[in-house]
mmCIF file with all atom_site columns, C-alpha atoms in Angstrom:
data_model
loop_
_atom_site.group_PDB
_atom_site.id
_atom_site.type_symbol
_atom_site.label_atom_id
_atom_site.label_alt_id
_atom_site.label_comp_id
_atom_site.label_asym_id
_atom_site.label_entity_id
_atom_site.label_seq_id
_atom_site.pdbx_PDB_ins_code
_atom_site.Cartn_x
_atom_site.Cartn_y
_atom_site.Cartn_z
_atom_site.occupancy
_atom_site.B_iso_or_equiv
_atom_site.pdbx_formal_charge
_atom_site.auth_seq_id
_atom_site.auth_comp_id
_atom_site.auth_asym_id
_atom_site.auth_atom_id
_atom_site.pdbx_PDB_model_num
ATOM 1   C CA . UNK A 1 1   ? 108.449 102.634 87.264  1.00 84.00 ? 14  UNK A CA 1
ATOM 2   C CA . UNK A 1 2   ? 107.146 105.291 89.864  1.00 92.00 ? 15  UNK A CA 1
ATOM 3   C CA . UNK A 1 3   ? 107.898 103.036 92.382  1.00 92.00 ? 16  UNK A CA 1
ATOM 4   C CA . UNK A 1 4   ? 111.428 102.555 92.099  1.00 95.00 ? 17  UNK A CA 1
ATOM 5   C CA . UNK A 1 5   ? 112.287 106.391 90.965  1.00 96.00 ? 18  UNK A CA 1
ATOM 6   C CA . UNK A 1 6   ? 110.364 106.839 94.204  1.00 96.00 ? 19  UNK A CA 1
ATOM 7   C CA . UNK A 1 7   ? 112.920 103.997 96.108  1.00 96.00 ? 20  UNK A CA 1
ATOM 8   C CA . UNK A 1 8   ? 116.210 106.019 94.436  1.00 96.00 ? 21  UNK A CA 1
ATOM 9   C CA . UNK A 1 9   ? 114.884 109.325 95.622  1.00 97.00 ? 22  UNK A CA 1
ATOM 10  C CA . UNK A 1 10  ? 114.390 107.927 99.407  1.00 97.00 ? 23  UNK A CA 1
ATOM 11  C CA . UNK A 1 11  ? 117.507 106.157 99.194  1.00 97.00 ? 24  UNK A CA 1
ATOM 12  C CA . UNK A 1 12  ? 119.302 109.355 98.516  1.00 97.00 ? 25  UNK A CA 1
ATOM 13  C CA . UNK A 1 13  ? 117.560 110.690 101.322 1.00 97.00 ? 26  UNK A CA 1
ATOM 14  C CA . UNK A 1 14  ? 119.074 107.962 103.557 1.00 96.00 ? 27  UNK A CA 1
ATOM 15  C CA . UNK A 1 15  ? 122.753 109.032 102.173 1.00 97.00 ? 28  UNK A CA 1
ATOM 16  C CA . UNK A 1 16  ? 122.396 112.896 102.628 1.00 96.00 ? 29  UNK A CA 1
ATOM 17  C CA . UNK A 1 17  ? 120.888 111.832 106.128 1.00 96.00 ? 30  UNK A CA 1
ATOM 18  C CA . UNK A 1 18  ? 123.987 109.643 106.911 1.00 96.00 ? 31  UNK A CA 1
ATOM 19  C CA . UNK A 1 19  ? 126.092 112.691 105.956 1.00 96.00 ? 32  UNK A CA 1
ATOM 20  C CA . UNK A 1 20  ? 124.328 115.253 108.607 1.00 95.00 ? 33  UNK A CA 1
ATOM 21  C CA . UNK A 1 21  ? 122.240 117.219 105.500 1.00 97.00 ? 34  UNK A CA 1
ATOM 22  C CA . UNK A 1 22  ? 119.231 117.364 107.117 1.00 96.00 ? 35  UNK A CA 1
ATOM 23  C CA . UNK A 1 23  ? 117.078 119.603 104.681 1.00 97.00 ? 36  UNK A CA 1
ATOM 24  C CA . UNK A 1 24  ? 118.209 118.084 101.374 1.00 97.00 ? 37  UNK A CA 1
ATOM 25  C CA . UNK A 1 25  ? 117.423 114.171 102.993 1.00 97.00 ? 38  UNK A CA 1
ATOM 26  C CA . UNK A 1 26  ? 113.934 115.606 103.947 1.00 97.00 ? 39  UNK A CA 1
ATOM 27  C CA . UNK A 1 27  ? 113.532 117.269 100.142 1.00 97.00 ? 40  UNK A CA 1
ATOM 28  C CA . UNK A 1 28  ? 114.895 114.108 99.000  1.00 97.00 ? 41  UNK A CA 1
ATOM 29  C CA . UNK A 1 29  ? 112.516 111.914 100.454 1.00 97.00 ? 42  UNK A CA 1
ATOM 30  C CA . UNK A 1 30  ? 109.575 114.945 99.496  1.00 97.00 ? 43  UNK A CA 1
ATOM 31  C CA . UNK A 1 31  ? 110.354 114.231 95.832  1.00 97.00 ? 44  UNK A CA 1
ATOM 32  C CA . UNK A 1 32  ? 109.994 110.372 96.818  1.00 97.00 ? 45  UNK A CA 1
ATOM 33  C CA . UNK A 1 33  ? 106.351 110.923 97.837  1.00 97.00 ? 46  UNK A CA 1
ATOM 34  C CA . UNK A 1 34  ? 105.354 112.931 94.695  1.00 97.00 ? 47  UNK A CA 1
ATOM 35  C CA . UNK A 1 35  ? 106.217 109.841 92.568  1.00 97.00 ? 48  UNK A CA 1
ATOM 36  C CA . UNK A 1 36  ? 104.796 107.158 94.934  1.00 96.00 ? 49  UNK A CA 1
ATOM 37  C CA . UNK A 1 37  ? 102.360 108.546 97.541  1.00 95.00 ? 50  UNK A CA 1
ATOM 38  C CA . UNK A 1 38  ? 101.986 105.181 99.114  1.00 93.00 ? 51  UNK A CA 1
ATOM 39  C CA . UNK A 1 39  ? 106.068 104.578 99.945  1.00 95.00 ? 52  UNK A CA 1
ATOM 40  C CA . UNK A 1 40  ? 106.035 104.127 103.275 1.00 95.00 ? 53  UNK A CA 1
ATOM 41  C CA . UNK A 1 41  ? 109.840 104.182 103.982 1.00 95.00 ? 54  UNK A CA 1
ATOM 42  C CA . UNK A 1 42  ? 110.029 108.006 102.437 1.00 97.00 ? 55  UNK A CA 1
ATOM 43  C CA . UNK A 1 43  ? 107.459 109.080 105.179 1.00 97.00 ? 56  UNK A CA 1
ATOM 44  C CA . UNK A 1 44  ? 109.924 107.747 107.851 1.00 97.00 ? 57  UNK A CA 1
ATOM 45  C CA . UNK A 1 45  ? 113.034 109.164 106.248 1.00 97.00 ? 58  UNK A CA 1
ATOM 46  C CA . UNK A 1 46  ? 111.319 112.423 106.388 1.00 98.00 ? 59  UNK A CA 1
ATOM 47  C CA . UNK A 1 47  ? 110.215 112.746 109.689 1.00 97.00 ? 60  UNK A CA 1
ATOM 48  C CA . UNK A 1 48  ? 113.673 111.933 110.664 1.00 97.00 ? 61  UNK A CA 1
ATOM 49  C CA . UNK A 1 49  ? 115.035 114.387 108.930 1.00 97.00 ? 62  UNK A CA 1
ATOM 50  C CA . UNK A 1 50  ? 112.111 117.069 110.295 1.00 97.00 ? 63  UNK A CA 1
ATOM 51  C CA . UNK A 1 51  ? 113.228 115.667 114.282 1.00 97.00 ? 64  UNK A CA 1
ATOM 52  C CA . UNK A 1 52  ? 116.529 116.963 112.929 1.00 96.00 ? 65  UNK A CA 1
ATOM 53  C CA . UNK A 1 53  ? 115.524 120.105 111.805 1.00 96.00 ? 66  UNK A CA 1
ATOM 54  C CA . UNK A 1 54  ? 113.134 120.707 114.935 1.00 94.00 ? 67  UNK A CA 1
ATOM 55  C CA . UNK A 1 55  ? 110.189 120.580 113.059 1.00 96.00 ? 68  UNK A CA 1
ATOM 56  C CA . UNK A 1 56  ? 107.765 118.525 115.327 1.00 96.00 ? 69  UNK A CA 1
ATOM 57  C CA . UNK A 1 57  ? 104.650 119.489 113.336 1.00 96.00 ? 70  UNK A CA 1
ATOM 58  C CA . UNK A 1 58  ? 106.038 118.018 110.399 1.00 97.00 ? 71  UNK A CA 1
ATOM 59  C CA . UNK A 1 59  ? 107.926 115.094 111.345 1.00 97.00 ? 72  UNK A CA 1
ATOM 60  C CA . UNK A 1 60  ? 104.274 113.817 113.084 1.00 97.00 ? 73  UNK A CA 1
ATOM 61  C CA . UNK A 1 61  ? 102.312 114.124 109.855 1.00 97.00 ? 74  UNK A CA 1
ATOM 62  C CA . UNK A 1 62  ? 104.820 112.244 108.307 1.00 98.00 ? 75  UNK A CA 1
ATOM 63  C CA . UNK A 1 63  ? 105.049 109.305 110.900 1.00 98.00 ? 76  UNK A CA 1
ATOM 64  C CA . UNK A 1 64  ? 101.303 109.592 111.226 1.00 97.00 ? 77  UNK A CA 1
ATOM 65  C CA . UNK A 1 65  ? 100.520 109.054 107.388 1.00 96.00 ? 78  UNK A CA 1
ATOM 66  C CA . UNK A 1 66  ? 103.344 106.426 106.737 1.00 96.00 ? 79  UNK A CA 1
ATOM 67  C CA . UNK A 1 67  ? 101.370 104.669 110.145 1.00 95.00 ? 80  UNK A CA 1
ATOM 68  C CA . UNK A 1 68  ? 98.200  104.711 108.791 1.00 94.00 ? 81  UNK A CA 1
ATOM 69  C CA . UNK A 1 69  ? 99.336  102.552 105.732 1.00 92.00 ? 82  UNK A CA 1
ATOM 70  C CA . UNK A 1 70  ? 101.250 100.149 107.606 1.00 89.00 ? 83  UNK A CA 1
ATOM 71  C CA . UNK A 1 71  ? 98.155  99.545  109.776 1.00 75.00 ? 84  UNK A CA 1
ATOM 72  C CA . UNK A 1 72  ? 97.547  96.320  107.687 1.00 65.00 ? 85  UNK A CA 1
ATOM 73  C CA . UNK A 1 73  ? 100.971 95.277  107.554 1.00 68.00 ? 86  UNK A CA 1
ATOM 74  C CA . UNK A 1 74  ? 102.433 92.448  109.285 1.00 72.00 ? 87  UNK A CA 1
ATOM 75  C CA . UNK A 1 75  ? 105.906 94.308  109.778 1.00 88.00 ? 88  UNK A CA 1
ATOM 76  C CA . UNK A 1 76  ? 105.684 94.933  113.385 1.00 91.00 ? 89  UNK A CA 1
ATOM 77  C CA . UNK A 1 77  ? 109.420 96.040  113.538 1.00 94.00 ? 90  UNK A CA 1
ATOM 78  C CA . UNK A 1 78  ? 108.199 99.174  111.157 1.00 94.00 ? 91  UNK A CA 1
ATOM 79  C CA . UNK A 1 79  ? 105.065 99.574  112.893 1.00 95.00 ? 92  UNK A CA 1
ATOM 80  C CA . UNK A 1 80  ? 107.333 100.457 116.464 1.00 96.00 ? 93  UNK A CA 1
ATOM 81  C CA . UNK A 1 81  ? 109.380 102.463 114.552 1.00 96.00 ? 94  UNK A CA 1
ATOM 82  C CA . UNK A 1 82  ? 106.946 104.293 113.144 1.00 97.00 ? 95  UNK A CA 1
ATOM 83  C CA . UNK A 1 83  ? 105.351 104.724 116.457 1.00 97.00 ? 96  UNK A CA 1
ATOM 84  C CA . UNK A 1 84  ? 108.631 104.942 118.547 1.00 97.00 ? 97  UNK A CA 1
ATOM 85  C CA . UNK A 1 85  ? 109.575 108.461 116.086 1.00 97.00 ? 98  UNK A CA 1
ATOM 86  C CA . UNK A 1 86  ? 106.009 109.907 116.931 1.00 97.00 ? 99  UNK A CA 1
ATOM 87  C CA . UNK A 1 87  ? 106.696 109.655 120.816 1.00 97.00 ? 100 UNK A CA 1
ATOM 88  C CA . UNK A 1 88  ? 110.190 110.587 119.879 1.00 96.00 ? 101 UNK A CA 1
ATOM 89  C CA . UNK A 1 89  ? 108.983 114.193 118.004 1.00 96.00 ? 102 UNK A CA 1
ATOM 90  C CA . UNK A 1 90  ? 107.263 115.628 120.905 1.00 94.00 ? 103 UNK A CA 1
ATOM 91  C CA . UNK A 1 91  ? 109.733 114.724 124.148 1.00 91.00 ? 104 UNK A CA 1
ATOM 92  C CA . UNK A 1 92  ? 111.430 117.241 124.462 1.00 87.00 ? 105 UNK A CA 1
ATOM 93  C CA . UNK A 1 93  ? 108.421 119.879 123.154 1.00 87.00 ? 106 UNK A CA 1
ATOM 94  C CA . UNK A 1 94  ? 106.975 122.149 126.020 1.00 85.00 ? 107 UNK A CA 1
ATOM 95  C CA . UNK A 1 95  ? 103.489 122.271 123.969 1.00 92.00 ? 108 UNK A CA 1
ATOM 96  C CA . UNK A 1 96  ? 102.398 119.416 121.499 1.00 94.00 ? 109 UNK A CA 1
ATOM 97  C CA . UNK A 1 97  ? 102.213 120.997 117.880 1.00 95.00 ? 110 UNK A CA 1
ATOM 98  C CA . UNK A 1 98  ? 98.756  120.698 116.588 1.00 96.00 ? 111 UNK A CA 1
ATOM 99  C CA . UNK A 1 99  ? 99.589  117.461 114.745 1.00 96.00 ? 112 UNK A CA 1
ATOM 100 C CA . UNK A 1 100 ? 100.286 114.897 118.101 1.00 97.00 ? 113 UNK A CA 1
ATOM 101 C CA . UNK A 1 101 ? 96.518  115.132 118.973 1.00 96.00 ? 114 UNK A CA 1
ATOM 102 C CA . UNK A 1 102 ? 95.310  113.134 115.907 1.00 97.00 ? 115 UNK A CA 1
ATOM 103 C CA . UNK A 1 103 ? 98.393  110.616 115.920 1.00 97.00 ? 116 UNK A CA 1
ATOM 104 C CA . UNK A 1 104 ? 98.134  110.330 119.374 1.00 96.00 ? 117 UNK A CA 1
ATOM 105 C CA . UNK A 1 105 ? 94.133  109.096 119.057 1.00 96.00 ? 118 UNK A CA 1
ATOM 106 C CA . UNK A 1 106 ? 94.900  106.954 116.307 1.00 95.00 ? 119 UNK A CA 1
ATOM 107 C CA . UNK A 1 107 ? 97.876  105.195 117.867 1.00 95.00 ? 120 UNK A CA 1
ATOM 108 C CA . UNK A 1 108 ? 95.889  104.174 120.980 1.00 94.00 ? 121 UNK A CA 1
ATOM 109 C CA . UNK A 1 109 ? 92.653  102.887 118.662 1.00 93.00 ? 122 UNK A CA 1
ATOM 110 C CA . UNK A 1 110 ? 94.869  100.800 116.540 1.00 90.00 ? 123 UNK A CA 1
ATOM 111 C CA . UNK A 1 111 ? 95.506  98.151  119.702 1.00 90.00 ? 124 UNK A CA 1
ATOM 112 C CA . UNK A 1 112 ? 98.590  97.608  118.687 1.00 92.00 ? 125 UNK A CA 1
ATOM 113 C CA . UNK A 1 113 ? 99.835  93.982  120.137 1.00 93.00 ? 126 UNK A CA 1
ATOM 114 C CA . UNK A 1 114 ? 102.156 93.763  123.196 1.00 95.00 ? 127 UNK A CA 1
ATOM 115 C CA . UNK A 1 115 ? 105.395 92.952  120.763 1.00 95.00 ? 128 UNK A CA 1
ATOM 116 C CA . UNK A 1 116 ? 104.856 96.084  119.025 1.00 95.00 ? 129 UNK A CA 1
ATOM 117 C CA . UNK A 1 117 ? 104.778 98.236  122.292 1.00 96.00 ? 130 UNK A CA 1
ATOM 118 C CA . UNK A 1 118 ? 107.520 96.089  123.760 1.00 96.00 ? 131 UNK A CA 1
ATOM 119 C CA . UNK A 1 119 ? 109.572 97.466  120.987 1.00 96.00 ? 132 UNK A CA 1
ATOM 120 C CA . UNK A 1 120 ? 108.492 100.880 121.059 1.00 97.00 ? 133 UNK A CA 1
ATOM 121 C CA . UNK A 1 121 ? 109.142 101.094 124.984 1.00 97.00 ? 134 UNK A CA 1
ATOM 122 C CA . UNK A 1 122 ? 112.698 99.782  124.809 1.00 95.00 ? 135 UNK A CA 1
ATOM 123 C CA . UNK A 1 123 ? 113.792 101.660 121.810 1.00 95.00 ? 136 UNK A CA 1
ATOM 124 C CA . UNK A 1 124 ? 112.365 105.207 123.489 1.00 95.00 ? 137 UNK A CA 1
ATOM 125 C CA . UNK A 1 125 ? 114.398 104.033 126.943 1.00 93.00 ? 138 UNK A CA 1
ATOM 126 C CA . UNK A 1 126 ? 117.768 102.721 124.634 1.00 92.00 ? 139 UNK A CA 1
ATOM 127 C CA . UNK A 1 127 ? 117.638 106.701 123.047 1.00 92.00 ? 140 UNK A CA 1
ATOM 128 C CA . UNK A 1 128 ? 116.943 108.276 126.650 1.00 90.00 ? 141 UNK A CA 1
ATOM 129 C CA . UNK A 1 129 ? 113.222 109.393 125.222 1.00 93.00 ? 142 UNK A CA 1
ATOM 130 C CA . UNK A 1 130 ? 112.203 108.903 129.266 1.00 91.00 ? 143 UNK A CA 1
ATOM 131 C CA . UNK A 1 131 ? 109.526 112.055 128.995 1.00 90.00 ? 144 UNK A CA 1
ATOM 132 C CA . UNK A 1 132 ? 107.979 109.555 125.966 1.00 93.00 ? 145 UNK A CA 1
ATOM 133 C CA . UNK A 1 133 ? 108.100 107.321 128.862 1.00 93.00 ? 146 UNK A CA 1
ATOM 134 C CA . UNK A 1 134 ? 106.259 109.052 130.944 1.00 91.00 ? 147 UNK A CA 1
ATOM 135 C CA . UNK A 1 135 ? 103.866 110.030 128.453 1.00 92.00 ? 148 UNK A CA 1
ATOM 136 C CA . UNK A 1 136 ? 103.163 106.353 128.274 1.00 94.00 ? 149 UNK A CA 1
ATOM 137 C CA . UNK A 1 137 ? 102.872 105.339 131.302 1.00 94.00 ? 150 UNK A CA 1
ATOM 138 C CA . UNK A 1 138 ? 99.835  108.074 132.035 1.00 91.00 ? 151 UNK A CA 1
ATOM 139 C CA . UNK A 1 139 ? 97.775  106.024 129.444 1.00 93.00 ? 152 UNK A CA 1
ATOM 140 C CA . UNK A 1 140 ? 99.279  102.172 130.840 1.00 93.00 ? 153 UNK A CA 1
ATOM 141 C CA . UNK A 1 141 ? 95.787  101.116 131.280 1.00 93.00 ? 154 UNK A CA 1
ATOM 142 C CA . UNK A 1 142 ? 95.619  101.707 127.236 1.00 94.00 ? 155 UNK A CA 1
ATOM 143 C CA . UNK A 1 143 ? 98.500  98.998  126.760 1.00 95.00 ? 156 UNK A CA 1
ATOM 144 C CA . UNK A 1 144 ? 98.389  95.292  126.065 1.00 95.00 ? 157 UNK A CA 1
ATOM 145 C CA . UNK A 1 145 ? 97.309  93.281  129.592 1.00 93.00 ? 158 UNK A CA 1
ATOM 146 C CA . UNK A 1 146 ? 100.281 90.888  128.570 1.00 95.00 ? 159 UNK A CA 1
ATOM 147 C CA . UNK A 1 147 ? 103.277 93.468  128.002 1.00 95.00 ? 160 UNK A CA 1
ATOM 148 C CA . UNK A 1 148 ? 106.887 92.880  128.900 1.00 96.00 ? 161 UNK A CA 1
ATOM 149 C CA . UNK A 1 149 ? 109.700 95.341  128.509 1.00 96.00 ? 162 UNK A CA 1
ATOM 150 C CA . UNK A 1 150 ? 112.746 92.179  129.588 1.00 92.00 ? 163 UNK A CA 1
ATOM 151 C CA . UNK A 1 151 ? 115.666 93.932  127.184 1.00 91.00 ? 164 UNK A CA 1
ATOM 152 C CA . UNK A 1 152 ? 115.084 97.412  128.517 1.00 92.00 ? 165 UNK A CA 1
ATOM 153 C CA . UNK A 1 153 ? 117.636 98.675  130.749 1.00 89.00 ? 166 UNK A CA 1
ATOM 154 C CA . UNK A 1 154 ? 117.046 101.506 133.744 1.00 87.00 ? 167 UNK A CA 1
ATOM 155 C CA . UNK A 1 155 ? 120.782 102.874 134.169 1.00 83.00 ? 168 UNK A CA 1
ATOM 156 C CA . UNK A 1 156 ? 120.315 106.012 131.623 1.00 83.00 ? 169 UNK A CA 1
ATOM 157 C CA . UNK A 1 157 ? 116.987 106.975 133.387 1.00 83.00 ? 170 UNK A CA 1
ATOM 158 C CA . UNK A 1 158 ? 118.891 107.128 136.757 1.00 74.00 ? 171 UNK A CA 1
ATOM 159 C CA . UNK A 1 159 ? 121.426 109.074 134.895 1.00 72.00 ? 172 UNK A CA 1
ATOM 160 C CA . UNK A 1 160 ? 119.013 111.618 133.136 1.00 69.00 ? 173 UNK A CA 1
ATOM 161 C CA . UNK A 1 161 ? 119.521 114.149 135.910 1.00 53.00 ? 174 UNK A CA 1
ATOM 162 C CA . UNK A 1 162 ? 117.138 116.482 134.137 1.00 55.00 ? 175 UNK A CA 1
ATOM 163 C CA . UNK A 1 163 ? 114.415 114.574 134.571 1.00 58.00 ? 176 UNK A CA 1
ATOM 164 C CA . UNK A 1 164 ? 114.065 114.328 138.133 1.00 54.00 ? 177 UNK A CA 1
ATOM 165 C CA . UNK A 1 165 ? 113.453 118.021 139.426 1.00 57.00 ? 178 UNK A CA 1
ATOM 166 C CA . UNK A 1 166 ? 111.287 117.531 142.703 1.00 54.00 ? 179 UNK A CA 1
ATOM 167 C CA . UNK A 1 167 ? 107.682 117.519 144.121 1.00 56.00 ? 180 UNK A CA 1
ATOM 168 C CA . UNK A 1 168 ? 105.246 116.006 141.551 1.00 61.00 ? 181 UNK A CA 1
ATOM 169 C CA . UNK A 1 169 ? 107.898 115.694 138.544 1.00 69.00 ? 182 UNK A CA 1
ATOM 170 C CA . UNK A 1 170 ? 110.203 113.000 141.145 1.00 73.00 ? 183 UNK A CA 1
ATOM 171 C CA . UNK A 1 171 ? 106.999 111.133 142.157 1.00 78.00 ? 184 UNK A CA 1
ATOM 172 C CA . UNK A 1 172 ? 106.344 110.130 138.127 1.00 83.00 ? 185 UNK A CA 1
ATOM 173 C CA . UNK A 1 173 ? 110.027 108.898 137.954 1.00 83.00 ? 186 UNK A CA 1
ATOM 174 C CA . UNK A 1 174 ? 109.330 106.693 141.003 1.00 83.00 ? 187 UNK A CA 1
ATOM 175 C CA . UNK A 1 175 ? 106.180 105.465 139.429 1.00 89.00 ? 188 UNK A CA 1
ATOM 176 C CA . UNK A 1 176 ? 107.507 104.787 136.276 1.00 91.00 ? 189 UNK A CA 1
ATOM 177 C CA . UNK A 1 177 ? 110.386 102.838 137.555 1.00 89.00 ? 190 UNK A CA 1
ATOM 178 C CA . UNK A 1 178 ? 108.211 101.215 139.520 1.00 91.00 ? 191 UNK A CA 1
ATOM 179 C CA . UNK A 1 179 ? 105.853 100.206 136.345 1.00 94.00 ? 192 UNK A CA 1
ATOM 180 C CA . UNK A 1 180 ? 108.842 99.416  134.487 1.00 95.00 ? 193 UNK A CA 1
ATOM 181 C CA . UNK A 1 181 ? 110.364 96.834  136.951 1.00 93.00 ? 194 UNK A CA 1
ATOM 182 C CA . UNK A 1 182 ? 106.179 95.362  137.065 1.00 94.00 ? 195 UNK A CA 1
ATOM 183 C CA . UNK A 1 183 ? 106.754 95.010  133.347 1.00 96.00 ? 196 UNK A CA 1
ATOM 184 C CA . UNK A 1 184 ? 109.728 93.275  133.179 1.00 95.00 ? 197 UNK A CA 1
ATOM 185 C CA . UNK A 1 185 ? 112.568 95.220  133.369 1.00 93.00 ? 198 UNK A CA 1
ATOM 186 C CA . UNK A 1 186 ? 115.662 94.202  135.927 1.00 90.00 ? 199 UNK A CA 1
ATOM 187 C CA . UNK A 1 187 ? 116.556 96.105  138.700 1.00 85.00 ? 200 UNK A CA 1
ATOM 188 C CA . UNK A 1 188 ? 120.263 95.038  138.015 1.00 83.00 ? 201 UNK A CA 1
ATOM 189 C CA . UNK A 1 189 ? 120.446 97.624  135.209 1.00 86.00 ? 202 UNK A CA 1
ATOM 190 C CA . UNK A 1 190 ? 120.662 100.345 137.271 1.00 81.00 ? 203 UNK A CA 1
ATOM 191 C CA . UNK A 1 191 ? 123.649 99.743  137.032 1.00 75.00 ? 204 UNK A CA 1
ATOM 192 C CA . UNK A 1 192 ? 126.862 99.092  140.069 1.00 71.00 ? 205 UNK A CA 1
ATOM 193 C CA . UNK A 1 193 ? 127.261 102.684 141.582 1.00 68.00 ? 206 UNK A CA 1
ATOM 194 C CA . UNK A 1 194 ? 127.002 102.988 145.480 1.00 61.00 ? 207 UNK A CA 1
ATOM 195 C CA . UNK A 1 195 ? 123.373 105.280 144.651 1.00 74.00 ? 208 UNK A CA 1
ATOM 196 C CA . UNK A 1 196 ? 122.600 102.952 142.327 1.00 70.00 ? 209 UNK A CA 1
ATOM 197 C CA . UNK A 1 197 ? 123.134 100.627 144.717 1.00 65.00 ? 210 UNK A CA 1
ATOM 198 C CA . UNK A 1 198 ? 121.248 102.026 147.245 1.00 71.00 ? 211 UNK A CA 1
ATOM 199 C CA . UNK A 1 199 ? 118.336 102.645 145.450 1.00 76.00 ? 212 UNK A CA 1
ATOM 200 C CA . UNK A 1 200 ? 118.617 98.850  144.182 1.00 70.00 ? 213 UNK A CA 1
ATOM 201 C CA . UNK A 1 201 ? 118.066 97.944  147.767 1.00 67.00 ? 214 UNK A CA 1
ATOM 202 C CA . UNK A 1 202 ? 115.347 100.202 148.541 1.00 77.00 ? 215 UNK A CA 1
ATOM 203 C CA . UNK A 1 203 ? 113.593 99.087  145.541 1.00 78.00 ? 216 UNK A CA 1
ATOM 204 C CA . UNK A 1 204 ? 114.239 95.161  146.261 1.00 70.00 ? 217 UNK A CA 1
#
């Protein structure tokens, strides 16, 4: 019975989400948790909603705790989500809230399987998450021996103009380009304009 009060309270959470109301889908799926502790799809709808409202702190704990159950689970489509909305909470943060520490640790001494990060790499790169990206690459040596990124496309990093800057900040975009490609990824989605282009050929 807790249970499925628990599954209409995060499915109104999903509805007010759908409909841009950000606070009442996170108090929603709140009042999901105090009837079943152990739902794991209210701790996702909630730290979607907290990305929403800009609370990183939150929306980590959330991810982090709904995580930590799953660890068991065989749902490794969940598991990169779950994963994927941690990364996602913090790239565009200055300063990690207090909260990415402990999720961080945990993530990288779960060994995770190369599927799992697959999906978590090419649904931070589909959203433009290229800082989570980054933040990934600095710890490759962590990741599976055996991971390949082959659906990921590179034509919204070469368009994130923001990203590049120059000095040290244009040398990690090279390098993670150049991991990326080592993983899998084609060169052909950079896409068909004449820079593009050009860079294709210096990178061939």
């Amino acid at each position: 019975c807790s249970r499925d009060i628990a599954v209409l309270h995060c499915n109104k959470s999903t509805a007010l989400y759908s409909l841009g109301k950000w606070r009442e889908a996170m108090l929603s799926a709140y009042q999901s948790l105090r009837w079943d502790p152990e739902y794991v799809k209210a701790y996702y709808r909630a730290g979607q909603s907290l990305i929403m409202l800009s609370d990183s702190y939150e929306a980590i704990s959330m991810f982090h705790k709904g995580l930590i159950l799953l660890n068991a689970s065989a749902d490794r489509t969940q598991v990169a989500d779950f994963i994927a909305s941690i990364f996602i909470s913090v790239n565009d943060e200055q300063v990690f809230p207090p909260t990415f520490p402990p999720a961080y640790d945990y993530i990288f001494s779960a060994r995770f399987d190369a599927l799992i990060w697959q999906m978590v790499i090419e649904r931070l790169a589909q959203k433009g998450k290229w800082q989570s990206c980054l933040l990934l690459f600095s710890e490759k040596k962590e990741l599976p021996a055996n991971l390949r990124v082959n659906q990921l496309s590179l034509k919204n990093l070469f368009e994130t103009s923001e990203l590049y800057g120059n000095g040290e900040k244009m040398q990690e975009v090279v390098e993670l380009v150049k991991w990326l490609i080592s993983i899998g990824a084609k060169v052909e989605t950079i896409g068909v304009y004449l820079l593009h282009a050009v860079i294709k050929l210096c990178i061939k």
